[in-house]
């Protein structure tokens, strides 16, 4: 074993040489790679339910949005406000609304590389950036109009700034205060974007204790003041999140996620890639913490004053970031109330990438490192391609394809009846709001109040048998139903229409939506 492993060594940068080493350019290049990987093909899948919540909320007027946030989704309010302005400038297409996430992943890729550079060395940093860019969880959130990519970007850059503060120790008091204030602001912003970013606090406390140096020099007071200030600033969203905690009650109706499922699907997507990744993490731990596995130190002593050492403290911090937030949520779900979802731990993806990169860096031969890195990318590729198919989102969302059919076949004056028997985030009526051009001139006969006028995410509706008078003068109706829904199996809406003299002319299944055309 000692012939194939060698722990990566920490290359500590002196503050005066950080800029002269020129890693910022490398980090920026890796960030561009991360952005391009996430942005490529992001426009292909149709929107799905969670993205519908983002887009519809962002398209509300500000008074309507704030009224809604007083009842639901306050924890997403910061992202909705951002997306509101973004859509005003760039529109609400799939590519436009997902572009901020791809940009955030680019920045997070650069931040992951920079963090690994500060904690370990340049080689591990480049590897970490590349691994991060291709992780299935990363490429998924980089092509989704939700807040997880922005939260991940803020998490990694907040950590980078903290490491900088601990390693650089600004001599100028004013500059030091400004940097601690910036750290506090980034931490608060991360909590506003994603409430569970608060789980970074124990990780950062460990980072301060392990990386600050001698006990007498640990800046616990400065960090504590900055963290407390961040919590104080974020107190409103923490309070709103607590009062609206019932909106994640749906987690209690799902099967509890087991540790093995979490280990596979949180970041890696498939069992093969997860096995490789966890194997590399274990390999890095052996090479770093167990001297007999470290060929770089076997049989030879360090020269006096040689600053190179295995990244033991640094890897402990990375492992804490990787494992602690997941452990807290999983234990909370099992012992208290369901609070865990696989995608909630997206903010730990940078730690996963750095830990894998340390394992790759533990291989002594460059050809072995390159081969394993290529294997990671190859195992991630099938999932990446699957994420960029037309029906990739949420088990096959097909709303854009449904809209395309109506754009071609429907005529002004036709009526549309939507399946209301599924949960709101899966109802085909969302296609009308996400792709409104295809529904111009069509009549929504069961609408009660549009979503912009209610304190809820979605439209309110009435049953079709109470809206039959709205079909007067209509000769064609399009019924959109979800495959396997209650409405599909009972056929109630079709029965109502047939009793009014309509006859089924055609029926087609797009993917998960059945389109039934009836004429009088």
Short mmCIF file of C-alpha atoms in Angstrom, two decimals:
data_model
loop_
_atom_site.label_atom_id
_atom_site.label_comp_id
_atom_site.label_asym_id
_atom_site.label_seq_id
_atom_site.Cartn_x
_atom_site.Cartn_y
_atom_site.Cartn_z
CA UNK A 1 0.00 0.00 0.00
CA UNK A 2 2.83 2.41 0.78
CA UNK A 3 3.99 2.16 -2.82
CA UNK A 4 0.80 3.66 -4.20
CA UNK A 5 -0.29 6.20 -1.56
CA UNK A 6 1.24 9.49 -0.58
CA UNK A 7 -0.66 12.06 1.46
CA UNK A 8 -1.05 15.43 -0.25
CA UNK A 9 0.96 18.00 1.64
CA UNK A 10 -0.23 21.41 2.77
CA UNK A 11 1.37 24.28 0.92
CA UNK A 12 0.73 27.19 3.24
CA UNK A 13 0.65 30.52 1.46
CA UNK A 14 2.17 33.51 3.16
CA UNK A 15 -0.23 36.46 2.98
CA UNK A 16 2.30 38.49 0.99
CA UNK A 17 2.48 35.84 -1.73
CA UNK A 18 -1.22 35.02 -2.23
CA UNK A 19 -1.61 37.27 -5.24
CA UNK A 20 1.80 36.55 -6.71
CA UNK A 21 1.09 32.83 -6.90
CA UNK A 22 -1.57 33.57 -9.52
CA UNK A 23 -4.12 30.95 -8.51
CA UNK A 24 -7.01 33.39 -8.97
CA UNK A 25 -6.72 32.97 -12.74
CA UNK A 26 -6.79 29.18 -12.42
CA UNK A 27 -9.82 29.37 -10.12
CA UNK A 28 -11.59 31.64 -12.61
CA UNK A 29 -10.88 29.19 -15.44
CA UNK A 30 -12.27 26.34 -13.37
CA UNK A 31 -15.30 28.49 -12.61
CA UNK A 32 -15.86 28.96 -16.33
CA UNK A 33 -15.73 25.19 -16.78
CA UNK A 34 -18.26 24.72 -13.99
CA UNK A 35 -20.58 27.31 -15.52
CA UNK A 36 -20.40 25.81 -19.01
CA UNK A 37 -21.00 22.27 -17.75
CA UNK A 38 -24.12 23.34 -15.84
CA UNK A 39 -25.45 25.73 -18.48
CA UNK A 40 -25.10 23.30 -21.41
CA UNK A 41 -28.48 21.79 -22.24
CA UNK A 42 -30.17 23.45 -19.27
CA UNK A 43 -32.91 24.75 -21.56
CA UNK A 44 -34.02 21.29 -22.71
CA UNK A 45 -36.11 19.92 -19.82
CA UNK A 46 -39.57 21.30 -19.23
CA UNK A 47 -40.21 23.24 -16.04
CA UNK A 48 -41.43 21.19 -13.07
CA UNK A 49 -43.42 21.93 -9.93
CA UNK A 50 -40.75 23.52 -7.72
CA UNK A 51 -39.58 25.68 -10.60
CA UNK A 52 -43.20 26.65 -11.21
CA UNK A 53 -43.33 27.90 -7.62
CA UNK A 54 -40.22 30.00 -8.31
CA UNK A 55 -41.39 31.46 -11.61
CA UNK A 56 -44.99 32.14 -10.60
CA UNK A 57 -43.91 33.74 -7.33
CA UNK A 58 -41.33 35.89 -9.10
CA UNK A 59 -43.86 37.04 -11.70
CA UNK A 60 -46.24 38.38 -9.06
CA UNK A 61 -46.34 42.07 -8.32
CA UNK A 62 -44.32 42.97 -5.26
CA UNK A 63 -47.41 43.59 -3.07
CA UNK A 64 -48.81 40.21 -4.13
CA UNK A 65 -45.46 38.52 -3.48
CA UNK A 66 -45.06 39.98 0.00
CA UNK A 67 -48.65 39.05 0.84
CA UNK A 68 -47.97 35.46 -0.22
CA UNK A 69 -44.70 35.29 1.74
CA UNK A 70 -46.65 36.14 4.88
CA UNK A 71 -48.39 32.78 4.53
CA UNK A 72 -46.01 30.43 2.73
CA UNK A 73 -42.49 30.12 1.32
CA UNK A 74 -41.00 32.95 3.39
CA UNK A 75 -37.74 30.96 3.49
CA UNK A 76 -37.56 31.32 -0.31
CA UNK A 77 -38.49 34.99 -0.30
CA UNK A 78 -34.98 36.31 -0.94
CA UNK A 79 -34.60 34.08 -4.00
CA UNK A 80 -38.06 35.02 -5.30
CA UNK A 81 -37.23 38.72 -4.97
CA UNK A 82 -33.99 38.19 -6.88
CA UNK A 83 -35.77 36.20 -9.58
CA UNK A 84 -38.46 38.88 -9.81
CA UNK A 85 -35.87 41.42 -10.89
CA UNK A 86 -34.07 38.91 -13.10
CA UNK A 87 -37.24 38.01 -15.02
CA UNK A 88 -38.04 41.68 -15.53
CA UNK A 89 -34.69 42.00 -17.31
CA UNK A 90 -34.26 38.66 -19.08
CA UNK A 91 -37.65 36.98 -19.33
CA UNK A 92 -39.03 33.72 -17.94
CA UNK A 93 -37.82 31.04 -20.34
CA UNK A 94 -36.22 27.86 -19.04
CA UNK A 95 -32.75 29.02 -20.04
CA UNK A 96 -33.19 32.50 -18.60
CA UNK A 97 -34.54 31.43 -15.22
CA UNK A 98 -31.97 28.64 -14.83
CA UNK A 99 -29.03 30.80 -15.92
CA UNK A 100 -28.49 32.35 -12.45
CA UNK A 101 -28.04 28.85 -11.05
CA UNK A 102 -25.44 28.00 -13.70
CA UNK A 103 -23.62 31.26 -12.95
CA UNK A 104 -23.74 30.46 -9.24
CA UNK A 105 -22.28 27.02 -9.90
CA UNK A 106 -19.47 28.64 -11.86
CA UNK A 107 -18.71 30.86 -8.89
CA UNK A 108 -19.03 27.91 -6.50
CA UNK A 109 -16.61 25.89 -8.64
CA UNK A 110 -14.06 28.68 -8.40
CA UNK A 111 -14.72 28.93 -4.65
CA UNK A 112 -14.26 25.19 -4.15
CA UNK A 113 -10.92 25.32 -5.95
CA UNK A 114 -9.85 28.37 -3.97
CA UNK A 115 -10.82 26.71 -0.70
CA UNK A 116 -8.84 23.57 -1.54
CA UNK A 117 -5.89 25.78 -2.50
CA UNK A 118 -5.96 27.52 0.87
CA UNK A 119 -6.41 24.28 2.80
CA UNK A 120 -4.10 21.94 0.87
CA UNK A 121 -2.28 22.75 -2.37
CA UNK A 122 -2.66 23.71 -6.01
CA UNK A 123 -2.92 20.18 -7.37
CA UNK A 124 -5.71 19.18 -5.00
CA UNK A 125 -7.41 22.51 -5.72
CA UNK A 126 -7.58 21.93 -9.49
CA UNK A 127 -8.85 18.40 -8.93
CA UNK A 128 -11.48 19.60 -6.45
CA UNK A 129 -12.76 22.20 -8.90
CA UNK A 130 -13.10 19.64 -11.68
CA UNK A 131 -14.75 17.05 -9.42
CA UNK A 132 -17.22 19.63 -8.12
CA UNK A 133 -18.16 20.71 -11.64
CA UNK A 134 -19.25 17.19 -12.64
CA UNK A 135 -20.92 15.93 -9.44
CA UNK A 136 -24.50 14.93 -10.33
CA UNK A 137 -25.98 17.01 -7.51
CA UNK A 138 -24.08 20.04 -8.79
CA UNK A 139 -25.04 19.64 -12.46
CA UNK A 140 -28.66 19.15 -11.37
CA UNK A 141 -28.91 22.28 -9.24
CA UNK A 142 -26.95 24.23 -11.87
CA UNK A 143 -29.84 23.65 -14.30
CA UNK A 144 -32.75 24.39 -11.98
CA UNK A 145 -34.59 27.60 -11.16
CA UNK A 146 -34.30 27.16 -7.39
CA UNK A 147 -32.10 28.64 -4.69
CA UNK A 148 -29.78 25.71 -3.91
CA UNK A 149 -27.04 26.74 -6.35
CA UNK A 150 -26.91 30.28 -4.94
CA UNK A 151 -26.87 28.89 -1.40
CA UNK A 152 -23.98 26.58 -2.28
CA UNK A 153 -22.03 29.46 -3.80
CA UNK A 154 -22.53 31.54 -0.67
CA UNK A 155 -21.58 28.62 1.58
CA UNK A 156 -18.25 27.98 -0.11
CA UNK A 157 -17.22 31.62 -0.43
CA UNK A 158 -18.17 32.31 3.19
CA UNK A 159 -15.85 29.47 4.15
CA UNK A 160 -13.10 30.75 1.86
CA UNK A 161 -13.30 34.16 3.53
CA UNK A 162 -13.11 32.59 6.99
CA UNK A 163 -10.01 30.59 6.06
CA UNK A 164 -8.46 33.76 4.65
CA UNK A 165 -9.16 35.59 7.90
CA UNK A 166 -7.55 32.84 9.94
CA UNK A 167 -4.52 32.44 7.70
CA UNK A 168 -3.85 36.08 6.78
CA UNK A 169 -4.60 37.72 10.15
CA UNK A 170 -4.89 41.30 8.78
CA UNK A 171 -2.56 43.58 10.73
CA UNK A 172 -4.68 46.64 10.00
CA UNK A 173 -7.49 46.72 12.56
CA UNK A 174 -9.93 48.52 10.28
CA UNK A 175 -9.32 46.05 7.46
CA UNK A 176 -9.73 43.12 9.82
CA UNK A 177 -13.03 44.48 11.14
CA UNK A 178 -14.23 44.99 7.56
CA UNK A 179 -13.40 41.39 6.63
CA UNK A 180 -15.17 40.00 9.70
CA UNK A 181 -18.18 42.16 8.82
CA UNK A 182 -18.07 40.79 5.27
CA UNK A 183 -17.98 37.24 6.66
CA UNK A 184 -20.99 38.00 8.84
CA UNK A 185 -22.88 39.50 5.88
CA UNK A 186 -22.16 36.49 3.64
CA UNK A 187 -23.24 34.10 6.38
CA UNK A 188 -26.50 35.99 6.89
CA UNK A 189 -27.12 36.12 3.14
CA UNK A 190 -26.64 32.37 2.93
CA UNK A 191 -29.24 31.81 5.66
CA UNK A 192 -31.70 34.10 3.89
CA UNK A 193 -31.24 32.20 0.64
CA UNK A 194 -31.36 28.75 2.30
CA UNK A 195 -32.30 28.42 5.94
CA UNK A 196 -30.27 25.26 6.58
CA UNK A 197 -27.09 27.20 5.84
CA UNK A 198 -27.18 27.83 9.58
CA UNK A 199 -25.75 24.30 9.90
CA UNK A 200 -22.43 25.69 8.68
CA UNK A 201 -21.91 27.39 12.05
CA UNK A 202 -20.61 24.35 13.97
CA UNK A 203 -18.39 23.52 10.99
CA UNK A 204 -16.97 27.04 11.01
CA UNK A 205 -16.44 26.88 14.78
CA UNK A 206 -14.38 23.73 14.30
CA UNK A 207 -12.49 25.44 11.49
CA UNK A 208 -11.61 28.36 13.76
CA UNK A 209 -10.41 26.05 16.52
CA UNK A 210 -8.32 23.79 14.29
CA UNK A 211 -6.81 26.27 11.85
CA UNK A 212 -6.20 29.32 14.00
CA UNK A 213 -2.92 28.01 15.45
CA UNK A 214 -1.96 28.21 19.12
CA UNK A 215 -4.85 28.32 21.63
CA UNK A 216 -3.84 31.79 22.69
CA UNK A 217 -4.30 33.08 19.14
CA UNK A 218 -7.70 31.52 18.38
CA UNK A 219 -10.03 34.45 17.43
CA UNK A 220 -13.12 32.93 19.04
CA UNK A 221 -14.39 36.31 20.19
CA UNK A 222 -14.18 37.81 16.71
CA UNK A 223 -15.80 34.77 15.11
CA UNK A 224 -18.48 34.60 17.79
CA UNK A 225 -19.36 38.26 17.32
CA UNK A 226 -19.55 37.83 13.54
CA UNK A 227 -21.67 34.67 13.80
CA UNK A 228 -24.00 36.26 16.37
CA UNK A 229 -24.41 39.31 14.15
CA UNK A 230 -25.30 37.07 11.20
CA UNK A 231 -27.90 35.23 13.27
CA UNK A 232 -29.35 38.52 14.46
CA UNK A 233 -29.64 39.82 10.91
CA UNK A 234 -31.16 36.51 9.77
CA UNK A 235 -33.56 36.32 12.73
CA UNK A 236 -36.62 37.33 10.65
CA UNK A 237 -36.23 34.50 8.14
CA UNK A 238 -35.44 32.04 10.95
CA UNK A 239 -38.66 33.11 12.69
CA UNK A 240 -40.71 32.91 9.46
CA UNK A 241 -39.24 29.51 8.71
CA UNK A 242 -40.31 28.27 12.14
CA UNK A 243 -43.84 29.65 11.87
CA UNK A 244 -44.28 28.18 8.38
CA UNK A 245 -42.64 24.85 9.21
CA UNK A 246 -45.85 23.06 8.36
CA UNK A 247 -45.13 23.48 4.66
CA UNK A 248 -42.50 20.70 4.83
CA UNK A 249 -44.97 18.36 6.52
CA UNK A 250 -45.07 16.48 3.20
CA UNK A 251 -41.70 14.98 4.21
CA UNK A 252 -43.56 13.01 6.86
CA UNK A 253 -45.63 11.31 4.15
CA UNK A 254 -42.51 10.05 2.41
CA UNK A 255 -40.43 7.04 3.35
CA UNK A 256 -37.56 8.07 5.60
CA UNK A 257 -34.28 8.34 3.74
CA UNK A 258 -31.76 5.82 5.05
CA UNK A 259 -28.08 6.49 5.59
CA UNK A 260 -27.13 4.37 2.59
CA UNK A 261 -29.53 6.22 0.30
CA UNK A 262 -28.18 9.52 1.55
CA UNK A 263 -24.59 8.39 0.99
CA UNK A 264 -25.41 7.54 -2.62
CA UNK A 265 -27.92 10.13 -3.76
CA UNK A 266 -27.06 13.31 -1.85
CA UNK A 267 -24.19 14.17 -4.18
CA UNK A 268 -23.24 11.18 -6.34
CA UNK A 269 -26.45 9.96 -7.94
CA UNK A 270 -25.50 6.34 -8.66
CA UNK A 271 -24.13 3.49 -6.57
CA UNK A 272 -21.06 3.11 -8.79
CA UNK A 273 -20.00 6.75 -8.55
CA UNK A 274 -20.81 6.81 -4.83
CA UNK A 275 -18.67 3.71 -4.24
CA UNK A 276 -15.76 5.28 -6.09
CA UNK A 277 -16.15 8.62 -4.33
CA UNK A 278 -16.41 7.17 -0.83
CA UNK A 279 -13.53 4.84 -1.61
CA UNK A 280 -11.40 7.85 -2.56
CA UNK A 281 -12.47 9.68 0.60
CA UNK A 282 -11.41 6.70 2.72
CA UNK A 283 -8.16 6.51 0.75
CA UNK A 284 -7.44 10.16 1.46
CA UNK A 285 -8.17 9.64 5.15
CA UNK A 286 -5.80 6.65 5.34
CA UNK A 287 -3.00 8.51 3.61
CA UNK A 288 -3.56 11.60 5.76
CA UNK A 289 -4.18 10.16 9.21
CA UNK A 290 -2.34 6.79 9.20
CA UNK A 291 1.43 7.28 8.78
CA UNK A 292 2.15 3.74 7.58
CA UNK A 293 -0.09 4.35 4.54
CA UNK A 294 1.75 7.57 3.67
CA UNK A 295 4.63 6.80 1.35
CA UNK A 296 5.63 10.47 1.28
CA UNK A 297 6.80 10.20 4.90
CA UNK A 298 7.84 6.54 5.02
CA UNK A 299 11.52 5.93 5.46
CA UNK A 300 12.59 9.56 5.41
CA UNK A 301 12.52 12.49 7.77
CA UNK A 302 11.56 16.05 6.99
CA UNK A 303 14.42 18.51 6.75
CA UNK A 304 14.56 21.04 9.57
CA UNK A 305 12.16 23.88 8.83
CA UNK A 306 10.35 21.93 6.10
CA UNK A 307 6.78 23.32 6.31
CA UNK A 308 5.17 20.44 4.42
CA UNK A 309 2.77 18.28 6.37
CA UNK A 310 -0.26 16.12 5.83
CA UNK A 311 -3.54 18.13 5.86
CA UNK A 312 -4.92 16.46 8.98
CA UNK A 313 -6.65 19.46 10.53
CA UNK A 314 -7.83 20.68 7.14
CA UNK A 315 -9.32 17.32 6.22
CA UNK A 316 -11.09 17.11 9.58
CA UNK A 317 -12.83 20.38 8.78
CA UNK A 318 -13.82 19.13 5.32
CA UNK A 319 -15.17 15.88 6.77
CA UNK A 320 -17.16 17.81 9.38
CA UNK A 321 -18.72 19.91 6.61
CA UNK A 322 -19.43 16.75 4.63
CA UNK A 323 -21.04 14.76 7.44
CA UNK A 324 -22.28 16.97 10.26
CA UNK A 325 -25.19 18.82 8.54
CA UNK A 326 -26.50 15.56 7.07
CA UNK A 327 -26.20 13.81 10.44
CA UNK A 328 -28.12 16.61 12.19
CA UNK A 329 -31.00 16.50 9.70
CA UNK A 330 -31.16 12.71 9.49
CA UNK A 331 -31.16 12.33 13.27
CA UNK A 332 -33.70 15.12 13.58
CA UNK A 333 -35.94 13.37 11.07
CA UNK A 334 -35.73 10.06 12.90
CA UNK A 335 -35.98 11.39 16.45
CA UNK A 336 -38.05 14.59 16.24
CA UNK A 337 -39.86 15.45 12.99
CA UNK A 338 -39.08 14.98 9.27
CA UNK A 339 -36.76 17.79 8.16
CA UNK A 340 -34.50 16.01 5.67
CA UNK A 341 -34.54 15.89 1.89
CA UNK A 342 -31.69 14.71 -0.33
CA UNK A 343 -31.35 18.04 -2.11
CA UNK A 344 -31.16 20.01 1.15
CA UNK A 345 -27.53 18.94 1.52
CA UNK A 346 -26.45 20.50 -1.78
CA UNK A 347 -24.56 23.06 0.31
CA UNK A 348 -22.16 20.27 1.34
CA UNK A 349 -21.20 19.42 -2.27
CA UNK A 350 -18.00 21.55 -2.10
CA UNK A 351 -16.83 19.48 0.88
CA UNK A 352 -17.55 16.27 -1.04
CA UNK A 353 -15.47 17.52 -3.96
CA UNK A 354 -12.51 18.53 -1.76
CA UNK A 355 -12.59 15.22 0.14
CA UNK A 356 -12.62 13.25 -3.12
CA UNK A 357 -9.80 15.42 -4.46
CA UNK A 358 -7.67 14.68 -1.40
CA UNK A 359 -8.19 10.97 -2.10
CA UNK A 360 -7.16 11.40 -5.72
CA UNK A 361 -4.16 13.42 -4.60
CA UNK A 362 -3.15 10.56 -2.29
CA UNK A 363 -2.32 8.42 -5.34
CA UNK A 364 1.43 8.71 -5.90
CA UNK A 365 1.47 8.52 -9.69
CA UNK A 366 0.12 11.31 -11.89
CA UNK A 367 -1.21 8.81 -14.42
CA UNK A 368 -3.26 7.16 -11.66
CA UNK A 369 -4.63 10.51 -10.54
CA UNK A 370 -5.59 11.46 -14.09
CA UNK A 371 -7.15 8.06 -14.71
CA UNK A 372 -9.28 8.19 -11.56
CA UNK A 373 -10.39 11.75 -12.32
CA UNK A 374 -11.48 10.65 -15.79
CA UNK A 375 -13.30 7.71 -14.24
CA UNK A 376 -15.21 10.08 -11.94
CA UNK A 377 -16.26 12.13 -14.96
CA UNK A 378 -17.18 9.03 -16.96
CA UNK A 379 -19.39 7.65 -14.17
CA UNK A 380 -21.08 11.05 -13.81
CA UNK A 381 -21.73 11.40 -17.57
CA UNK A 382 -24.83 9.15 -17.92
CA UNK A 383 -26.61 11.02 -15.14
CA UNK A 384 -25.57 14.35 -16.63
CA UNK A 385 -27.02 13.44 -20.03
CA UNK A 386 -30.21 12.14 -18.41
CA UNK A 387 -30.62 15.46 -16.58
CA UNK A 388 -30.71 17.24 -19.93
CA UNK A 389 -33.44 15.28 -21.70
CA UNK A 390 -36.85 16.79 -22.46
CA UNK A 391 -38.65 14.97 -19.64
CA UNK A 392 -35.82 15.01 -17.09
CA UNK A 393 -37.53 16.95 -14.30
CA UNK A 394 -39.56 15.37 -11.50
CA UNK A 395 -40.25 12.03 -13.09
CA UNK A 396 -41.10 13.36 -16.53
CA UNK A 397 -42.63 16.84 -16.45
CA UNK A 398 -43.93 17.53 -19.97
CA UNK A 399 -45.66 20.90 -19.68
CA UNK A 400 -43.71 22.57 -22.49
CA UNK A 401 -44.52 19.72 -24.86
CA UNK A 402 -48.21 19.96 -23.90
CA UNK A 403 -48.10 23.69 -24.59
CA UNK A 404 -46.52 23.04 -27.98
CA UNK A 405 -49.42 20.77 -28.96
CA UNK A 406 -52.00 23.36 -27.94
CA UNK A 407 -50.11 26.09 -29.77
CA UNK A 408 -50.41 24.05 -32.95
CA UNK A 409 -53.85 22.41 -32.64
CA UNK A 410 -56.05 24.61 -30.43
CA UNK A 411 -58.08 27.54 -31.79
CA UNK A 412 -59.16 30.79 -30.09
CA UNK A 413 -62.35 30.22 -28.16
CA UNK A 414 -61.52 26.60 -27.25
CA UNK A 415 -61.90 25.74 -23.57
CA UNK A 416 -59.35 23.99 -21.37
CA UNK A 417 -60.17 21.79 -18.39
CA UNK A 418 -57.29 20.87 -16.11
CA UNK A 419 -56.91 17.86 -13.86
CA UNK A 420 -57.26 19.19 -10.29
CA UNK A 421 -57.07 15.79 -8.55
CA UNK A 422 -53.30 15.72 -8.07
CA UNK A 423 -51.21 17.77 -5.69
CA UNK A 424 -51.01 21.41 -6.85
CA UNK A 425 -47.35 21.31 -7.91
CA UNK A 426 -48.12 18.55 -10.44
CA UNK A 427 -51.30 19.95 -11.96
CA UNK A 428 -51.18 20.53 -15.70
CA UNK A 429 -52.74 23.98 -15.31
CA UNK A 430 -49.24 25.17 -14.40
CA UNK A 431 -48.37 24.78 -18.08
CA UNK A 432 -50.70 27.70 -18.78
CA UNK A 433 -48.74 30.01 -16.49
CA UNK A 434 -45.28 28.81 -17.49
CA UNK A 435 -45.96 28.85 -21.26
CA UNK A 436 -48.73 31.46 -21.56
CA UNK A 437 -48.25 32.12 -25.29
CA UNK A 438 -49.68 28.67 -26.09
CA UNK A 439 -52.89 29.43 -24.16
CA UNK A 440 -53.72 32.83 -25.65
CA UNK A 441 -57.39 32.87 -26.61
CA UNK A 442 -58.24 29.68 -24.69
CA UNK A 443 -60.81 29.70 -21.89
CA UNK A 444 -59.95 28.40 -18.41
CA UNK A 445 -63.48 27.46 -17.40
CA UNK A 446 -62.80 26.16 -13.85
CA UNK A 447 -60.72 29.11 -12.58
CA UNK A 448 -62.04 30.68 -9.40
CA UNK A 449 -59.26 33.11 -8.41
CA UNK A 450 -55.90 33.52 -10.16
CA UNK A 451 -52.82 32.90 -8.06
CA UNK A 452 -51.83 36.58 -8.15
CA UNK A 453 -54.94 37.44 -6.12
CA UNK A 454 -54.64 34.83 -3.37
CA UNK A 455 -52.27 34.30 -0.44
CA UNK A 456 -51.25 30.89 -1.77
CA UNK A 457 -48.87 29.69 -4.47
CA UNK A 458 -51.50 28.49 -6.93
CA UNK A 459 -54.84 29.32 -8.57
CA UNK A 460 -58.02 28.35 -6.77
CA UNK A 461 -60.59 26.50 -8.86
CA UNK A 462 -64.14 25.18 -8.85
CA UNK A 463 -65.30 21.72 -9.99
CA UNK A 464 -66.25 21.40 -13.64
CA UNK A 465 -69.84 20.41 -12.84
CA UNK A 466 -70.21 23.85 -11.22
CA UNK A 467 -68.81 25.67 -14.22
CA UNK A 468 -70.87 24.17 -17.06
CA UNK A 469 -72.51 27.53 -17.82
CA UNK A 470 -69.08 28.86 -18.83
CA UNK A 471 -69.05 26.39 -21.74
CA UNK A 472 -71.90 28.14 -23.51
CA UNK A 473 -70.87 28.85 -27.09
CA UNK A 474 -67.85 26.53 -26.85
CA UNK A 475 -67.59 23.76 -29.42
CA UNK A 476 -64.22 22.29 -28.44
CA UNK A 477 -62.71 21.43 -25.08
CA UNK A 478 -59.22 20.20 -24.26
CA UNK A 479 -59.00 18.08 -21.10
CA UNK A 480 -55.49 17.78 -19.63
CA UNK A 481 -55.06 14.96 -17.12
CA UNK A 482 -52.14 13.39 -15.28
CA UNK A 483 -51.46 9.74 -16.01
CA UNK A 484 -52.70 7.64 -13.09
CA UNK A 485 -54.48 10.48 -11.29
CA UNK A 486 -57.87 10.12 -9.63
CA UNK A 487 -59.47 12.12 -12.43
CA UNK A 488 -57.94 9.83 -15.03
CA UNK A 489 -59.27 6.68 -13.39
CA UNK A 490 -62.77 8.02 -12.61
CA UNK A 491 -63.22 10.04 -15.81
CA UNK A 492 -65.55 12.47 -14.01
CA UNK A 493 -64.72 15.55 -16.12
CA UNK A 494 -65.06 13.64 -19.38
CA UNK A 495 -68.43 12.29 -18.18
CA UNK A 496 -69.64 15.82 -17.40
CA UNK A 497 -68.64 17.01 -20.86
CA UNK A 498 -70.22 14.02 -22.60
CA UNK A 499 -73.47 14.74 -20.76
CA UNK A 500 -73.29 18.24 -22.24
CA UNK A 501 -73.09 16.82 -25.74
CA UNK A 502 -69.35 16.68 -26.28
CA UNK A 503 -67.70 13.67 -27.88
CA UNK A 504 -64.12 12.50 -27.54
CA UNK A 505 -62.39 13.25 -30.84
CA UNK A 506 -58.81 12.33 -29.96
CA UNK A 507 -56.62 11.41 -27.03
CA UNK A 508 -52.87 11.31 -26.77
CA UNK A 509 -50.34 10.81 -24.01
CA UNK A 510 -47.35 13.15 -24.13
CA UNK A 511 -45.33 11.71 -21.27
CA UNK A 512 -47.21 12.01 -18.01
CA UNK A 513 -50.02 14.20 -19.36
CA UNK A 514 -53.02 12.86 -21.27
CA UNK A 515 -54.56 15.36 -23.73
CA UNK A 516 -58.19 14.62 -24.59
CA UNK A 517 -59.91 16.63 -27.33
CA UNK A 518 -63.71 16.80 -27.23
CA UNK A 519 -66.01 18.51 -29.72
CA UNK A 520 -69.70 19.29 -29.61
#
